[in-house]
Each structure stands twice: as structure tokens, then as C-alpha cells.
mmCIF file of C-alpha atoms and ligand atoms in Angstrom:
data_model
loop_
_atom_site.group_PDB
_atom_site.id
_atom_site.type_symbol
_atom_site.label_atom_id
_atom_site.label_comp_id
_atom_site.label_asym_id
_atom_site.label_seq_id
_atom_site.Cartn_x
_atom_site.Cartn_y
_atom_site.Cartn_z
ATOM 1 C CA UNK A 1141 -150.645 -99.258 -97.495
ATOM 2 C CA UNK A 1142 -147.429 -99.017 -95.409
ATOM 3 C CA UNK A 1143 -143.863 -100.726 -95.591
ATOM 4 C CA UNK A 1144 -143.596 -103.066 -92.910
ATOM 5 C CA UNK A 1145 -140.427 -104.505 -90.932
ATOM 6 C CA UNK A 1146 -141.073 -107.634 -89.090
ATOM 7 C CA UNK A 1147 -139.108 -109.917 -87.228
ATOM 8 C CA UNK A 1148 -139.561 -112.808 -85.447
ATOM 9 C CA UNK A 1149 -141.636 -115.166 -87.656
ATOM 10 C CA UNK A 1150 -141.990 -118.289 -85.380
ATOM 11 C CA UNK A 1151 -146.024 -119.319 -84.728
ATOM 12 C CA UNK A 1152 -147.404 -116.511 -84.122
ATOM 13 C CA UNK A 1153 -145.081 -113.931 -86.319
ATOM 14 C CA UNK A 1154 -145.318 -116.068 -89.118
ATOM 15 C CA UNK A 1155 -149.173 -115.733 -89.860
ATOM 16 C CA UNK A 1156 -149.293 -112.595 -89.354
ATOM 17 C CA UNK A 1157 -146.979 -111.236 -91.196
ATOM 18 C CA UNK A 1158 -148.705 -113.756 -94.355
ATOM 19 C CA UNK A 1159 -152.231 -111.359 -92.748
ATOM 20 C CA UNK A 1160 -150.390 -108.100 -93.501
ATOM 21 C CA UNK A 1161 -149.052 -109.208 -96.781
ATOM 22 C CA UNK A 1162 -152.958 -110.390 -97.584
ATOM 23 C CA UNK A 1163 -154.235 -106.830 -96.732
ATOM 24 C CA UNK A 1164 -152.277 -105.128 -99.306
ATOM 25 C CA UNK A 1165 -148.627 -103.988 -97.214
ATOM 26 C CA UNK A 1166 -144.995 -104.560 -98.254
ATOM 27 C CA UNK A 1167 -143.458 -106.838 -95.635
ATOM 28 C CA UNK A 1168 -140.182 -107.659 -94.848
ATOM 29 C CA UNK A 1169 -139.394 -110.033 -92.620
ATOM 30 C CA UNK A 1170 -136.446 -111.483 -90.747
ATOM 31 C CA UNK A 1171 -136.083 -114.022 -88.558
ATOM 32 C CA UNK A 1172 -133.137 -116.273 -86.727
ATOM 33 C CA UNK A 1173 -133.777 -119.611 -87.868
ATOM 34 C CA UNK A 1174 -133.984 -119.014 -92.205
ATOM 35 C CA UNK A 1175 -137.381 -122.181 -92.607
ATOM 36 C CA UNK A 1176 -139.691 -118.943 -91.729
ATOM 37 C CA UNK A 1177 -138.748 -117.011 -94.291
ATOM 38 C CA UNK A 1178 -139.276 -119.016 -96.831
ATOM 39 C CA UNK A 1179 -142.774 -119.589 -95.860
ATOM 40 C CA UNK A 1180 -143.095 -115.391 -95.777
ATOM 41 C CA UNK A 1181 -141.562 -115.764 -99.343
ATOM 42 C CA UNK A 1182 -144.226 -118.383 -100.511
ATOM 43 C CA UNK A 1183 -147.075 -116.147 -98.947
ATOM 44 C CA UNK A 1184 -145.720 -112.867 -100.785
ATOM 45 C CA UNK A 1185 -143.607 -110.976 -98.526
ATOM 46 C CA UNK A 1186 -139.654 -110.710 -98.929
ATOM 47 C CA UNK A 1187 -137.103 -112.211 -96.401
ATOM 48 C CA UNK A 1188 -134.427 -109.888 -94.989
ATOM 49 C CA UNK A 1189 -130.706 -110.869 -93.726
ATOM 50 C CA UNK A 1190 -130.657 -108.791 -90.700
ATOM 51 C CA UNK A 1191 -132.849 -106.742 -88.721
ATOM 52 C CA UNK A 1192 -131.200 -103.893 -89.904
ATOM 53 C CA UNK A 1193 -132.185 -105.018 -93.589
ATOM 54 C CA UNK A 1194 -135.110 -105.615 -92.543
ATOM 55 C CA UNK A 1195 -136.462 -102.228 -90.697
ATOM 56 C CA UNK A 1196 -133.995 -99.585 -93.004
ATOM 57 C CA UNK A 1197 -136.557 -96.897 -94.267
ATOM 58 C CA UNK A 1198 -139.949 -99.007 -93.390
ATOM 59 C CA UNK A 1199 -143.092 -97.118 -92.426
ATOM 60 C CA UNK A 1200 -143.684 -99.623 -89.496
ATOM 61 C CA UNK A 1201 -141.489 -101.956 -87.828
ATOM 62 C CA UNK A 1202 -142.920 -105.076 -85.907
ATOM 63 C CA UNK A 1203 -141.566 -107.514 -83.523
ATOM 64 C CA UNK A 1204 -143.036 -110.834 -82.514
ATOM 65 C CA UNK A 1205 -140.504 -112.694 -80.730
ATOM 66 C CA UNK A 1206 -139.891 -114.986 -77.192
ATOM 67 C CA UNK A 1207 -138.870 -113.041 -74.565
ATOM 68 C CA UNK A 1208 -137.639 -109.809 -73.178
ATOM 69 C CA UNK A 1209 -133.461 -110.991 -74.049
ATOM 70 C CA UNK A 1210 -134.466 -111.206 -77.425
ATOM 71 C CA UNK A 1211 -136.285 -108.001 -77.230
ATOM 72 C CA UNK A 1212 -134.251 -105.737 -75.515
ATOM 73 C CA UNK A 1213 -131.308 -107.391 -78.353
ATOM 74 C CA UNK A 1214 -133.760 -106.949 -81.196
ATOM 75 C CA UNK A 1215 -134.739 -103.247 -80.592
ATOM 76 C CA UNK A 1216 -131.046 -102.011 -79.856
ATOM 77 C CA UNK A 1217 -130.580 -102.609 -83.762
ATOM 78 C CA UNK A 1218 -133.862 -101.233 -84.727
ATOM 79 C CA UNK A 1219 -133.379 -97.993 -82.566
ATOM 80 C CA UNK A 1220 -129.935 -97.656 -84.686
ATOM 81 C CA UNK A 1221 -131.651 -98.247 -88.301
ATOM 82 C CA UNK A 1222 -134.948 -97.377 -88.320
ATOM 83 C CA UNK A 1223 -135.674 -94.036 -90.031
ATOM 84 C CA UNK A 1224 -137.105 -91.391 -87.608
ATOM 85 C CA UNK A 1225 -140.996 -91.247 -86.772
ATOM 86 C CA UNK A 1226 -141.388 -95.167 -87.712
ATOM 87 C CA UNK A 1227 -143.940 -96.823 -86.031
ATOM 88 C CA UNK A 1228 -142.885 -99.414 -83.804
ATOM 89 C CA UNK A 1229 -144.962 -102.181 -82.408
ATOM 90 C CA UNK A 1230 -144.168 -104.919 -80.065
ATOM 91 C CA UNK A 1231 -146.852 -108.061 -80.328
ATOM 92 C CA UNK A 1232 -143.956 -110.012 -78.151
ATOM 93 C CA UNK A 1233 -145.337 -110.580 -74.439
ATOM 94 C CA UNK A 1234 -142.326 -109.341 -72.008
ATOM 95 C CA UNK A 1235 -142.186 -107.776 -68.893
ATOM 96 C CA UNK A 1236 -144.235 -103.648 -68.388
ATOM 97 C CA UNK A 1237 -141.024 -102.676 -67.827
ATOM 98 C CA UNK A 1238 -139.306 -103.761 -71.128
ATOM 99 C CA UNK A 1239 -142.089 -101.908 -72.513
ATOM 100 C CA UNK A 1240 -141.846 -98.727 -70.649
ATOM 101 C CA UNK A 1241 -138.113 -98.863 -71.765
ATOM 102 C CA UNK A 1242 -138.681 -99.421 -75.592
ATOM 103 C CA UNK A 1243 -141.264 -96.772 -75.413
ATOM 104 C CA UNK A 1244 -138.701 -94.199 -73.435
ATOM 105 C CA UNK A 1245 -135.872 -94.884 -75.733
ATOM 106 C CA UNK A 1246 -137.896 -94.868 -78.530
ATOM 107 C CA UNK A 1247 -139.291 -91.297 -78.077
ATOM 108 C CA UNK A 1248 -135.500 -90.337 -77.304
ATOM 109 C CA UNK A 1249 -134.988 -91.208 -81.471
ATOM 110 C CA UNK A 1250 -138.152 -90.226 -82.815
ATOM 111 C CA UNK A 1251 -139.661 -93.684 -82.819
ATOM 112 C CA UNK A 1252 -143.823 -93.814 -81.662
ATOM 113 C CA UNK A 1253 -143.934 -97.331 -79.899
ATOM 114 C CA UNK A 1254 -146.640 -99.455 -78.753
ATOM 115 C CA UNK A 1255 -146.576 -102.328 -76.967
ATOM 116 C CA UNK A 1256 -149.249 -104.647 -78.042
ATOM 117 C CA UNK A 1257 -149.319 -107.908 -76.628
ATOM 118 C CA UNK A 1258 -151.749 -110.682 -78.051
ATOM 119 C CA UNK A 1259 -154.463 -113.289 -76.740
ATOM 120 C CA UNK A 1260 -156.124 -116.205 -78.730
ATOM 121 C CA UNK A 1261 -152.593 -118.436 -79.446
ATOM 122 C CA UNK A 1262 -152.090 -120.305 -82.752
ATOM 123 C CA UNK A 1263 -155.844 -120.361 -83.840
ATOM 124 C CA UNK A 1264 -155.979 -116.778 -82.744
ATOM 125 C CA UNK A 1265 -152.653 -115.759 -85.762
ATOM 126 C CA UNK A 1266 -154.018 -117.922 -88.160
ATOM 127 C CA UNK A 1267 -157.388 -116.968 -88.372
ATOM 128 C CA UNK A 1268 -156.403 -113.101 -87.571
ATOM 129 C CA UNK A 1269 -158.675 -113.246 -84.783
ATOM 130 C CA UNK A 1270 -156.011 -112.035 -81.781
ATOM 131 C CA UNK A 1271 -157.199 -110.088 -79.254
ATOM 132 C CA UNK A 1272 -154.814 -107.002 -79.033
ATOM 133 C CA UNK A 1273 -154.041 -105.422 -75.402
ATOM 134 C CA UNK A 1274 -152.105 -102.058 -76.399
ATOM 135 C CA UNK A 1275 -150.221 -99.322 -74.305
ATOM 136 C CA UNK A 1276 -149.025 -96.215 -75.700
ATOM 137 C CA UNK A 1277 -150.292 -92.699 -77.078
ATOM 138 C CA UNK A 1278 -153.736 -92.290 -78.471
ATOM 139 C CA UNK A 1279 -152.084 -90.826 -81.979
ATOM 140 C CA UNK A 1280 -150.026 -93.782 -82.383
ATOM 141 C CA UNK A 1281 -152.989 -96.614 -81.686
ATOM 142 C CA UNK A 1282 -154.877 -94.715 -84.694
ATOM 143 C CA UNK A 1283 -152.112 -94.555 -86.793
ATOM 144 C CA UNK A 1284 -151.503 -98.845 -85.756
ATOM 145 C CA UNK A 1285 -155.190 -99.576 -86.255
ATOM 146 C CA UNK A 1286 -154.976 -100.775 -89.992
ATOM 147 C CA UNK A 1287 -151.993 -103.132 -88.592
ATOM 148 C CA UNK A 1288 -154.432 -104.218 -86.024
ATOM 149 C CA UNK A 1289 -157.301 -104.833 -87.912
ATOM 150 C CA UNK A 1290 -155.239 -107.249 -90.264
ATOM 151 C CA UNK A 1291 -154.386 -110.001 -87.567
ATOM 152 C CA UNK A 1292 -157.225 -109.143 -84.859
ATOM 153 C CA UNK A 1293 -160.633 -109.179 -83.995
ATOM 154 C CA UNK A 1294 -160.661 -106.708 -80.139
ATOM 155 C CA UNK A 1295 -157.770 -104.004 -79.589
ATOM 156 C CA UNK A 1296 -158.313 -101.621 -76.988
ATOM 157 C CA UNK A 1297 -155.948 -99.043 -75.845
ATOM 158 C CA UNK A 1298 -155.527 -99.699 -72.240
ATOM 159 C CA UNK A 1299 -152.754 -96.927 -71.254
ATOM 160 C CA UNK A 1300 -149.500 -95.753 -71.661
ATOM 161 C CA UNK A 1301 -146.321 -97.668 -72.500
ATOM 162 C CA UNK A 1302 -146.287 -100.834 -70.701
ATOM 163 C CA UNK A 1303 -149.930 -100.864 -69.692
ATOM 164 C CA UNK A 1304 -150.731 -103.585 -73.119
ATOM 165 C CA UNK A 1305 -148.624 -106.058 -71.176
ATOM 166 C CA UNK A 1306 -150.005 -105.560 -68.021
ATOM 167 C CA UNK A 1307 -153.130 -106.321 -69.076
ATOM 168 C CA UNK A 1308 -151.209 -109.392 -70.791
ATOM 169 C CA UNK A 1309 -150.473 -110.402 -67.800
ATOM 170 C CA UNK A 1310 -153.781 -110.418 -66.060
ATOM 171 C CA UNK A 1311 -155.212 -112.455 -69.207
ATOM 172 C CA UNK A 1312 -152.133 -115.268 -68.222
ATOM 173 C CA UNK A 1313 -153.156 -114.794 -64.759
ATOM 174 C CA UNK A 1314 -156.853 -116.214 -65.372
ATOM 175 C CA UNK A 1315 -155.561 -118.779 -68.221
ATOM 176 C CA UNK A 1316 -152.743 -120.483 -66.428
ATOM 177 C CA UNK A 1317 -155.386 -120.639 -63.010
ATOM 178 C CA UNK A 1318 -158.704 -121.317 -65.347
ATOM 179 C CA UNK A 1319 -156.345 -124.276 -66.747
ATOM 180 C CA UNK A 1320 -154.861 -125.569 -63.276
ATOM 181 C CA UNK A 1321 -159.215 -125.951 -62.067
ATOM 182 C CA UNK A 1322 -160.171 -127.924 -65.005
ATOM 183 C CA UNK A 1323 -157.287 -129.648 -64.382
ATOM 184 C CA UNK A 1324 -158.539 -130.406 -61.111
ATOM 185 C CA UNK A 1325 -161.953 -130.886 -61.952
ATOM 186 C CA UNK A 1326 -161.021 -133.817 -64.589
ATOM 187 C CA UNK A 1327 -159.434 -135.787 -62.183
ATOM 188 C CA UNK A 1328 -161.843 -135.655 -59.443
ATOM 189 C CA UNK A 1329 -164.675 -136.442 -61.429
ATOM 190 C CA UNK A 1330 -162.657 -139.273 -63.505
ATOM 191 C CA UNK A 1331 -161.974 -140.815 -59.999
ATOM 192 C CA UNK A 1332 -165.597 -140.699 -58.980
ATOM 193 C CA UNK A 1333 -166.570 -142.649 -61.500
ATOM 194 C CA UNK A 1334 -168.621 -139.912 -63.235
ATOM 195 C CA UNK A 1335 -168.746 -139.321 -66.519
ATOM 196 C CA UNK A 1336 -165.930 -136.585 -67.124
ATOM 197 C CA UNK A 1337 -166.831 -136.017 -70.830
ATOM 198 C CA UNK A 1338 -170.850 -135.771 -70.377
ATOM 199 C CA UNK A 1339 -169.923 -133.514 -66.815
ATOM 200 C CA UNK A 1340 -167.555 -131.253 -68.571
ATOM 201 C CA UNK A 1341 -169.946 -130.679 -71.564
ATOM 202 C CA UNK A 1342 -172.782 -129.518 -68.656
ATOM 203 C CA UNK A 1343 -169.917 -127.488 -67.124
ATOM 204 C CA UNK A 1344 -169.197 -125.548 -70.190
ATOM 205 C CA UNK A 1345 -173.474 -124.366 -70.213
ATOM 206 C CA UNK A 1346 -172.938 -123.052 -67.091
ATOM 207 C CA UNK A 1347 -171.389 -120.378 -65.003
ATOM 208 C CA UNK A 1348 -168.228 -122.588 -64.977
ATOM 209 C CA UNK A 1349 -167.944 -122.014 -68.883
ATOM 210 C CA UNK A 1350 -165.290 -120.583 -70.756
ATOM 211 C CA UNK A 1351 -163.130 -120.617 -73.536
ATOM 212 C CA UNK A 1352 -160.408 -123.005 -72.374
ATOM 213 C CA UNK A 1353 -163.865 -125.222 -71.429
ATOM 214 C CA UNK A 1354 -165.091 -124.762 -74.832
ATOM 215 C CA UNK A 1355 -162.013 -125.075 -76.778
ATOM 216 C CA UNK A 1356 -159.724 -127.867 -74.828
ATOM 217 C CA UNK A 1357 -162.146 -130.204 -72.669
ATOM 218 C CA UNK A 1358 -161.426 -132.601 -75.431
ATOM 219 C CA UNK A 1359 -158.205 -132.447 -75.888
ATOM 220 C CA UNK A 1360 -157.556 -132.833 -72.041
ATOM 221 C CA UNK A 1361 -159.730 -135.882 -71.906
ATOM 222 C CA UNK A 1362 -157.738 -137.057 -74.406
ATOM 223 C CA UNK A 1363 -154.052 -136.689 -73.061
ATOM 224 C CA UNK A 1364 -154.271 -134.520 -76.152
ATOM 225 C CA UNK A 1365 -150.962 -131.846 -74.910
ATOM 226 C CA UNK A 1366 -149.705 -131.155 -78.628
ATOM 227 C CA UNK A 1367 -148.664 -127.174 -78.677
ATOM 228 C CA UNK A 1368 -150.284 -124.750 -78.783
ATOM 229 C CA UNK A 1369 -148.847 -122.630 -76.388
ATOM 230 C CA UNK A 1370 -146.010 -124.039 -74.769
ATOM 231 C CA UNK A 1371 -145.497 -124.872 -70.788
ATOM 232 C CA UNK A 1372 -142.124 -123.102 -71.072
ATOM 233 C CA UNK A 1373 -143.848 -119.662 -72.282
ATOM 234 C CA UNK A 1374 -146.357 -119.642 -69.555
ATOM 235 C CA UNK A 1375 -143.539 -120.322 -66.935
ATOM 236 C CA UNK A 1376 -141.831 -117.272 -68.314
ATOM 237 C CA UNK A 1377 -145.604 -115.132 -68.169
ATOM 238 C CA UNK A 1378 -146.020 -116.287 -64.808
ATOM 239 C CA UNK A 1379 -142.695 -114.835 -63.976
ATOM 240 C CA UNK A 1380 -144.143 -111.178 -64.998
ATOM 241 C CA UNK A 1381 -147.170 -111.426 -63.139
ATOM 242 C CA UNK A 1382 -145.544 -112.262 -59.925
ATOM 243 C CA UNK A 1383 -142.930 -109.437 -60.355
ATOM 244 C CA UNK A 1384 -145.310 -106.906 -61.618
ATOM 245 C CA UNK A 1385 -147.251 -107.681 -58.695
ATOM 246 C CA UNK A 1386 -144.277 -107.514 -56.365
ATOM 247 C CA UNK A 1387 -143.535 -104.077 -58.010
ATOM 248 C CA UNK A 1388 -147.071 -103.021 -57.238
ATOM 249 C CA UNK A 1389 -146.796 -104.391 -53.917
ATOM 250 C CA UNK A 1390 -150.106 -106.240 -54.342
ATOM 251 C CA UNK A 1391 -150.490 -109.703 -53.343
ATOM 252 C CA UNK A 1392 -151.619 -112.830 -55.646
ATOM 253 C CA UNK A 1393 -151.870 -115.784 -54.246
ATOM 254 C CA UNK A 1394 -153.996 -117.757 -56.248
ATOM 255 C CA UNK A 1395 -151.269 -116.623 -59.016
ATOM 256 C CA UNK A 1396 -148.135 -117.770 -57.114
ATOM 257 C CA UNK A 1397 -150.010 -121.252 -56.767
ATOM 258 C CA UNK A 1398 -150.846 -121.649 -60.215
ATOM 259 C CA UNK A 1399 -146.947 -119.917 -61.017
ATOM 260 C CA UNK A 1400 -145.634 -123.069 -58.637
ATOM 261 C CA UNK A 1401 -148.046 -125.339 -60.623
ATOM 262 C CA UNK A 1402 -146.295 -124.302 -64.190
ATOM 263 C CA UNK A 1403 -143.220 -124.850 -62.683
ATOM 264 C CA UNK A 1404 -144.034 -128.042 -61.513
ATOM 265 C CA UNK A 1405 -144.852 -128.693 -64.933
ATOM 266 C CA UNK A 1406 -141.899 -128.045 -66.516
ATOM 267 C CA UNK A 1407 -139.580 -129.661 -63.528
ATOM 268 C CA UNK A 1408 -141.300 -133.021 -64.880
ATOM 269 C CA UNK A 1409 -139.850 -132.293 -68.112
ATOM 270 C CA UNK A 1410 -143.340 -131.107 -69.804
ATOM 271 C CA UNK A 1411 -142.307 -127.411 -70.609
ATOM 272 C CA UNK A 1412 -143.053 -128.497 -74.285
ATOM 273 C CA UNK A 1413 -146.001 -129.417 -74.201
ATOM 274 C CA UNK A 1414 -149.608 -126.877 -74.136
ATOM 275 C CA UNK A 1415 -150.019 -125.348 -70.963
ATOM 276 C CA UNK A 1416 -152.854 -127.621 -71.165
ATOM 277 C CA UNK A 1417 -150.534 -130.221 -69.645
ATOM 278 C CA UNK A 1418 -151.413 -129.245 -66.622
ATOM 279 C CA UNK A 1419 -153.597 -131.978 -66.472
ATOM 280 C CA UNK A 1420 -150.402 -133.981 -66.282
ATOM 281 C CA UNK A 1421 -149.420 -131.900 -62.856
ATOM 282 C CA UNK A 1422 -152.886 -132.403 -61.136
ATOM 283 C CA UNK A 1423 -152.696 -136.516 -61.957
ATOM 284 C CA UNK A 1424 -149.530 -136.678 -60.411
ATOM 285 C CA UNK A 1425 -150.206 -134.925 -57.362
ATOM 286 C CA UNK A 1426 -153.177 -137.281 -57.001
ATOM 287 C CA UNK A 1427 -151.030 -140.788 -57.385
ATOM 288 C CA UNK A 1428 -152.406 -140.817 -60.820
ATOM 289 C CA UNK A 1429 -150.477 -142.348 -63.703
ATOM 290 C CA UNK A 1430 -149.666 -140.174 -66.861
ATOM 291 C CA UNK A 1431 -151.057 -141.656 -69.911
HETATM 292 P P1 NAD B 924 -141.835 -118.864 -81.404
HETATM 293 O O1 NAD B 924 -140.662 -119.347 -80.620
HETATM 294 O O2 NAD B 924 -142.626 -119.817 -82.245
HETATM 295 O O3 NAD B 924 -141.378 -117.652 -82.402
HETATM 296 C C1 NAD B 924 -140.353 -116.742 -82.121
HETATM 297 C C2 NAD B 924 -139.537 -116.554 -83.396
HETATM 298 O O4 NAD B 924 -138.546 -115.561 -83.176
HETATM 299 C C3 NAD B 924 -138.784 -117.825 -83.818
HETATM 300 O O5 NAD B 924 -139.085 -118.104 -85.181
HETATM 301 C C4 NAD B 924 -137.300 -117.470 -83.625
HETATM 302 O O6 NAD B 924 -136.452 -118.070 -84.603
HETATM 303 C C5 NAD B 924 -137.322 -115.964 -83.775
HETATM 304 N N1 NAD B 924 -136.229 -115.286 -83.081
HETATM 305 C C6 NAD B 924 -135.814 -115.486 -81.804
HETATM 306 N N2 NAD B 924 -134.804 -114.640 -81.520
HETATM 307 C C7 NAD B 924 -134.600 -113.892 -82.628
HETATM 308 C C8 NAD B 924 -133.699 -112.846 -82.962
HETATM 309 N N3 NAD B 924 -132.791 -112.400 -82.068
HETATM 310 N N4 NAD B 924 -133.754 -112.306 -84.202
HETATM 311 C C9 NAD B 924 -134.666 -112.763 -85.121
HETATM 312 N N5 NAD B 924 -135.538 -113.749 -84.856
HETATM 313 C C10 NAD B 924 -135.503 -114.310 -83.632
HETATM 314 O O7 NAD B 924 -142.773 -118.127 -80.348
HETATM 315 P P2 NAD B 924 -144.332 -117.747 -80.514
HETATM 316 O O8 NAD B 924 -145.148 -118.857 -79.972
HETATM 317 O O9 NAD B 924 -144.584 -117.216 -81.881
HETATM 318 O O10 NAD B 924 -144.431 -116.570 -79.426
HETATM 319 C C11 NAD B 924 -143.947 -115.249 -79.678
HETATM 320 C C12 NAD B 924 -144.439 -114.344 -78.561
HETATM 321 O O11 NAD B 924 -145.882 -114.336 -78.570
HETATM 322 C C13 NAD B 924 -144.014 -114.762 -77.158
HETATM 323 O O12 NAD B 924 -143.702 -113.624 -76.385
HETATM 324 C C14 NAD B 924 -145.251 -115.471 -76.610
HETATM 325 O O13 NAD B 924 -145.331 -115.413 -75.191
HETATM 326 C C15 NAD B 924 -146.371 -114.690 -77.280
HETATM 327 N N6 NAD B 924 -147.635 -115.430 -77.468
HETATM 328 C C16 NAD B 924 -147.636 -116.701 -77.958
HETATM 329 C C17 NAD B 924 -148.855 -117.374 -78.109
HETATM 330 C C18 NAD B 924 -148.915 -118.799 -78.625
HETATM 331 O O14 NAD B 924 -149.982 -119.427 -78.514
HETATM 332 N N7 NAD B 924 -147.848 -119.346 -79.182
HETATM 333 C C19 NAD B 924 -150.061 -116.734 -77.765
HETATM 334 C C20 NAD B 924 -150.030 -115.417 -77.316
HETATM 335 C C21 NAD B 924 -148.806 -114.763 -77.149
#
């Protein structure tokens, strides 16, 4: 069982650091806002007040936080107080390029990094059931497994520093579009007079099935747009897709439509709300009124 650092407890961070605690390992955690750590507290883990309290002499130090600003801020402390050959893994989804640099400055002070960014949203953390897309060294995704079987179900290696949240990005790529179709396909078939429910249920038998069919035709139908994961974090995802594909001079346009689509979103004031909202985007561009 290892010592474990982790900060950023918000919805994801916080179950999974109450996983790790479960499975045996001393956590620390610290986090901005001081609610979270009393919920680490109640679930048997300690509460830190400041990273560097937090990471000092751990085994393994974890982040789980918003974006790359609090990243890049995050990891300057933890490269000055961690103690030399600490594990470090990022579950935060940022930009390959934050990642390459966390890994590069890492190695610089003896750190082994991974980047590890996760699929399968609140359900996903509070079941431990994430999906786990990982770039960095072969030695240091052994030495993570234990930390990865604790809050997931898949992890894969997929390449070197960076590579985890490319493959992050991809996964956003085919939720935010997957989303933007149902979207599409509620509306038309609610102003044909079909039966959306019974139509989506057939949908989700067929070759048009998937996992946000499965999970969140019902919620949809409802006007259901509770989060979840938030508009506002998918705006931000869609952002690193269409400059990692402008970096690898590729073209994606079904991508920048569904990136104009968040953005839409959020310009009506929904980036609260589950990306699910979308719904709310495809209505209005129809005439439709927003229940
Ligand atoms: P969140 O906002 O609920 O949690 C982030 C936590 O970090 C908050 O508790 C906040 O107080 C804390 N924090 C922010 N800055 C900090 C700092 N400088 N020092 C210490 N703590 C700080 O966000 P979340 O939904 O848990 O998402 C975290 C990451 O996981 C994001 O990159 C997101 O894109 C990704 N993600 C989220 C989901 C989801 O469904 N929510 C799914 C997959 C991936």
C-alpha cells in the first residue's frame, strides 16, 4: 500500500480519492474550496493545508483538477516538494501539450509522470468504473496499475507523455458529436409526430446504439440537463481537440461543428448544465421553445 497525495477533490477527485482510501492507501488530500475535505475526512483519508502538505514525502502524488491554469499552478508546487522518484499522475483532462511538459519537467527532478485522463463522468468515479487513457513509460503504468485498478474498470497505455490525453480528446470528439445527433434526432422525430420515446428505445437495439443512447435518452426526453458533466468543461475539451488537430495539421470538421455547437450552448447561458443540453441548442435552431 502506498502514501498518496491528492489534490483536487471536486466530483470526480472526491470519489476517488474515498476508492483509494477503500483499497487500503494513506491519502492525503487537498483541495481549494475546504467542503471536500471534510467529506475525504468522513471517508478515512486526512485533509492537507497546501499542496505542499499534501505531496511532502508521499509515494504517489495525484491531481484531479479543471483545467490546464490550475495544472500547470498545481504541479509548479509539487515539482518543488515532492520527494524524488514519486509517482505522479494526472487524471485532470488538459491539453497533450501540458502533458508533454509535466512529463519533461518531471523527469528533469526525478519525478515518473503519467498523464491519465478519465472517461465514464460522475457514475464512472463513484462506482470506480473510469475508463483510464494513459501516456507515459511502460515502468511507470505498472508501477500506477494498483492506483488504476482502485477507481477503473479499462486502462490502456496508449504512448508516451501526452498521448492519454490525446486519446481524451478523441473520446470528447465522438461524445460532444454522438450528443449534438441525438440531439437532432429528438427533435425531428418529436416534430413528426412519432413517438420519440418508443423510436429512441428501437434506436438504442440498433447500429445507432450507444452509451449516451443507453444512458441519457431519458433524461433528454425529459428536459432532464442536471450535471453531470458540465457544458462549460466540454467547451474547454473541444478547445484541445481543435488545437491538437491544428498542431497535427489534420482537419475535423464534423468536430469544429459540434465545437461551434458547445459554444452555442454556453452563449445561451447553459454552460452549467450536462453537455446533454445540447438538446436545448438543436430546439432553438429549429424555432422550438425550451421547456
Ligand atoms: P470539479 O470542478 O468538480 O473539481 C475540481 C476540484 O479542484 C474542485 O473541488 C476545486 O475546488 C479544486 N481546485 C481547483 N483549483 C485548485 C487548486 N489550485 N488547488 C487545489 N484545488 C483546486 O471538476 P470535475 O468535474 O471533478 O473535473 C475534474 C477534471 O476531470 C476536469 O479536467 C474534467 O474535464 C475531467 N472530467 C470530468 C468528468 C465529469 O463528468 N465531471 C468526466 C471525465 C473527466
Amino acid at each position: 500500500m502506498s502514501s498518496i497525495g491528492f489534490i483536487g477533490l471536486g466530483i470526480m477527485g472526491g470519489p476517488m480519492a474515498g476508492h483509494l482510501v477503500a483499497a487500503g492507501h494513506e491519502v492525503t488530500g487537498y483541495n481549494r474550496s475546504p467542503g471536500a475535505l471534510e467529506k475525504l475526512k468522513a471517508a478515512g483519508g486526512a485533509a492537507a493545508g497546501s499542496v505542499a502538505a499534501a505531496v511532502a514525502g508521499r509515494d504517489i502524488v495525484i491531481t484531479m483538477l479543471p483545467q490546464d491554469e490550475q495544472v500547470v499552478e498545481v504541479f509548479s508546487e509539487i515539482l518543488e516538494h515532492a520527494k524524488p522518484g514519486a509517482l505522479y499522475i494526472d487524471f485532470s483532462t488538459v491539453t497533450p501539450k501540458t502533458s508533454e511538459w509535466t512529463g519533461a519537467e518531471g523527469a528533469k527532478r526525478g519525478l515518473r509522470v503519467l498523464d491519465a485522463p478519465v472517461s465514464g463522468g460522475e457514475p464512472g468515479a463513484i462506482n470506480a468504473a473510469l475508463s483510464i487513457m494513459v501516456g507515459g513509460s511502460e515502468a511507470d503504468f505498472e508501477a500506477a496499475k494498483p492506483v488504476f485498478a482502485a477507481v477503473g474498470k479499462t486502462y490502456e497505455l496508449v504512448g508516451p507523455n501526452g498521448s492519454g490525453q490525446v486519446v481524451k480528446a478523441a473520446n470528447q470528439l465522438i461524445v460532444g458529436g454522438t450528443y449534438a445527433l441525438v440531439a437532432e434526432a429528438i427533435v425531428l422525430m418529436e416534430s413528426l409526430g412519432a413517438d420519440a420515446a418508443k423510436g429512441l428505445d428501437v434506436l438504442a437495439g440498433g447500429l445507432a446504439g450507444s452509451k449516451i443512447l443507453e444512458l441519457k435518452r431519458k433524461s433528454m426526453l425529459e428536459r432532464d440537463f442536471r450535471p453531470g458533466f458540465r457544458i462549460d468543461l466540454h467547451h474547454k475539451d473541444m478547445g484541445i481537440i481543435t488545437q491538437a488537430a491544428r498542431d497535427a495539421e489534420v482537419t475535423i470538421p464534423m468536430g469544429a461543428l459540434t465545437a461551434q455547437l458547445i459554444a452555442a450552448a454556453r452563449a445561451m447561458g447553459h454552460g452549467s448544465l450536462d453537455h446533454s443540453a445540447l438538446q436545448l441548442v438543436a430546439e432553438a435552431l429549429s424555432g422550438k421553445a425550451n421547456s
